[in-house]
Short mmCIF file of C-alpha atoms in Angstrom, two decimals:
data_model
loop_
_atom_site.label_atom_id
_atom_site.label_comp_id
_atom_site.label_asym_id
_atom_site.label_seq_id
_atom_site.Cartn_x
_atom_site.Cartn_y
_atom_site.Cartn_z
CA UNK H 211 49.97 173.03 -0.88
CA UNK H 212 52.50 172.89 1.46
CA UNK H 213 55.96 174.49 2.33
CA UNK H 214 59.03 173.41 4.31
CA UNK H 215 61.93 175.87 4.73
CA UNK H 216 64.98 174.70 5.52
CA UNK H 217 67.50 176.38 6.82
CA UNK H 218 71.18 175.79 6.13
CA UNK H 219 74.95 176.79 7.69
CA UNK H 220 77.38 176.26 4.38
CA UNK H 221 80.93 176.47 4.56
CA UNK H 222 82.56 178.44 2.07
CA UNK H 223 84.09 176.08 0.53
CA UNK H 224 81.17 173.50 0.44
CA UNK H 225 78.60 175.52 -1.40
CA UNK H 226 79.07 174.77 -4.92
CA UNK H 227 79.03 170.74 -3.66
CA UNK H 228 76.16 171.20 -1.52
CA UNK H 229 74.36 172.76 -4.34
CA UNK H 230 74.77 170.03 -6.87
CA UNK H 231 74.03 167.20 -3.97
CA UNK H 232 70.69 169.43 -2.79
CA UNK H 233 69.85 169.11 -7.13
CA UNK H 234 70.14 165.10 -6.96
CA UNK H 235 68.68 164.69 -4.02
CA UNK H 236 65.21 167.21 -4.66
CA UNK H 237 64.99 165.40 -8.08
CA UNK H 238 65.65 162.01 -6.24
CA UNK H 239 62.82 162.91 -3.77
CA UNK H 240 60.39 164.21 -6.35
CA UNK H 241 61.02 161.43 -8.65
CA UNK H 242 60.57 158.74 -5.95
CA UNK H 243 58.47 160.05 -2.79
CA UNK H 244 54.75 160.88 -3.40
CA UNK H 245 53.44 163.93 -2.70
CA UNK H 246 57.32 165.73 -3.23
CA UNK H 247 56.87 169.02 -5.48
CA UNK H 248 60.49 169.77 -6.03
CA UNK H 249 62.19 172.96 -4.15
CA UNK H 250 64.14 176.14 -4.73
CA UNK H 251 67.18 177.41 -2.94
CA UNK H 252 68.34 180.68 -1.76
CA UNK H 253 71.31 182.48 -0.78
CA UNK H 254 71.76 184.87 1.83
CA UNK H 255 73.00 187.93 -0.43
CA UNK H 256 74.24 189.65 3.48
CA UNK H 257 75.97 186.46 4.38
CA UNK H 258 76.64 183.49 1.61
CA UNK H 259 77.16 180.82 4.03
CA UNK H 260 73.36 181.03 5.03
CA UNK H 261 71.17 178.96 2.62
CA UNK H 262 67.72 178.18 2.50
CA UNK H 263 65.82 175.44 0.71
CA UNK H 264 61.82 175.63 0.12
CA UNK H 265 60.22 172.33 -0.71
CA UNK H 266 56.77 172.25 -1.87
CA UNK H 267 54.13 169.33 -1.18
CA UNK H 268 51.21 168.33 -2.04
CA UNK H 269 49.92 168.24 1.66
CA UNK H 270 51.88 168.06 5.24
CA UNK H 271 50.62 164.29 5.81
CA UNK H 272 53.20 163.61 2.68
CA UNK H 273 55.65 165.31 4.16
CA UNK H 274 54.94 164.11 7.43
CA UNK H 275 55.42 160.45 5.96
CA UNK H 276 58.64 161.66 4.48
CA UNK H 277 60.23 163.25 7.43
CA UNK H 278 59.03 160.28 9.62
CA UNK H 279 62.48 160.33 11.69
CA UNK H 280 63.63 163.82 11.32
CA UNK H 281 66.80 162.60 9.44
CA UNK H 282 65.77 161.43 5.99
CA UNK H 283 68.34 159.13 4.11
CA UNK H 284 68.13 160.96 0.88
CA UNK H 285 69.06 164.40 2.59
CA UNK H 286 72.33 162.51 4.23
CA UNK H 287 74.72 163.97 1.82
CA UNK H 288 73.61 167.53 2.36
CA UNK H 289 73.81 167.16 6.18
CA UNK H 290 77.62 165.84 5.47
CA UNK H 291 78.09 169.31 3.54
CA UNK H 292 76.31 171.79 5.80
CA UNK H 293 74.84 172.07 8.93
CA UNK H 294 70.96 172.01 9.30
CA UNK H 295 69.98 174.94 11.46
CA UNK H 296 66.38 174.64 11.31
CA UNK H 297 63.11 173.29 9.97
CA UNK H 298 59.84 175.20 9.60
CA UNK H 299 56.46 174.03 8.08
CA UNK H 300 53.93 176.30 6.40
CA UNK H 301 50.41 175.88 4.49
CA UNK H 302 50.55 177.74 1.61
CA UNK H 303 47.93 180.49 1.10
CA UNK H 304 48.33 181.97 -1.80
CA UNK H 305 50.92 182.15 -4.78
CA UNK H 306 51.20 184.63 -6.52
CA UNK H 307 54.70 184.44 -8.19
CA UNK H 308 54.74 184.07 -11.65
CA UNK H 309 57.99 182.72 -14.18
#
């Protein structure tokens, strides 16, 4: 598998939009993009305007193919909401969370 974090600057007053646009738009991606595994988000509990988002996929050439230009369409409407600090890639090697 295969991780991307995303990292996020959220207004205040943008959060609870830029949570229900990041919802469409993972399930838009993982209903429509092969290799897309869905993602979590997380909230800075120090600072709430920090947000991260963790997609999962099935391997980095899928993502690769997905991130093709840096600026995906489907993530347009987050990038309207927040600002996109950064974007880091990881393989994943081991999981050991559990629901």
């Amino acid at each position: 598998m295969f991780r991307v974090i995303y990292r996020w600057q959220v207004p205040t007053e943008n959060i609870a939009e830029f949570q229900a646009t990041w919802r469409a738009t993972t399930d838009a991606i993982h209903e429509s993009v092969q290799g897309a595994l869905g993602s979590f988000m997380l909230q800075s509990s120090d600072d709430p305007n920090k947000v991260l988002t963790i997609a999962k996929w099935r391997s980095r050439a899928d993502w690769v193919h997905f991130w093709d230009n840096s600026n995906p369409e489907q993530m347009h409407k987050m990038r309207l909401l927040a600002e996109r600090i950064s974007v880091e890639t990881f393989d994943e090697v081991e999981d050991r969370t559990h629901s």
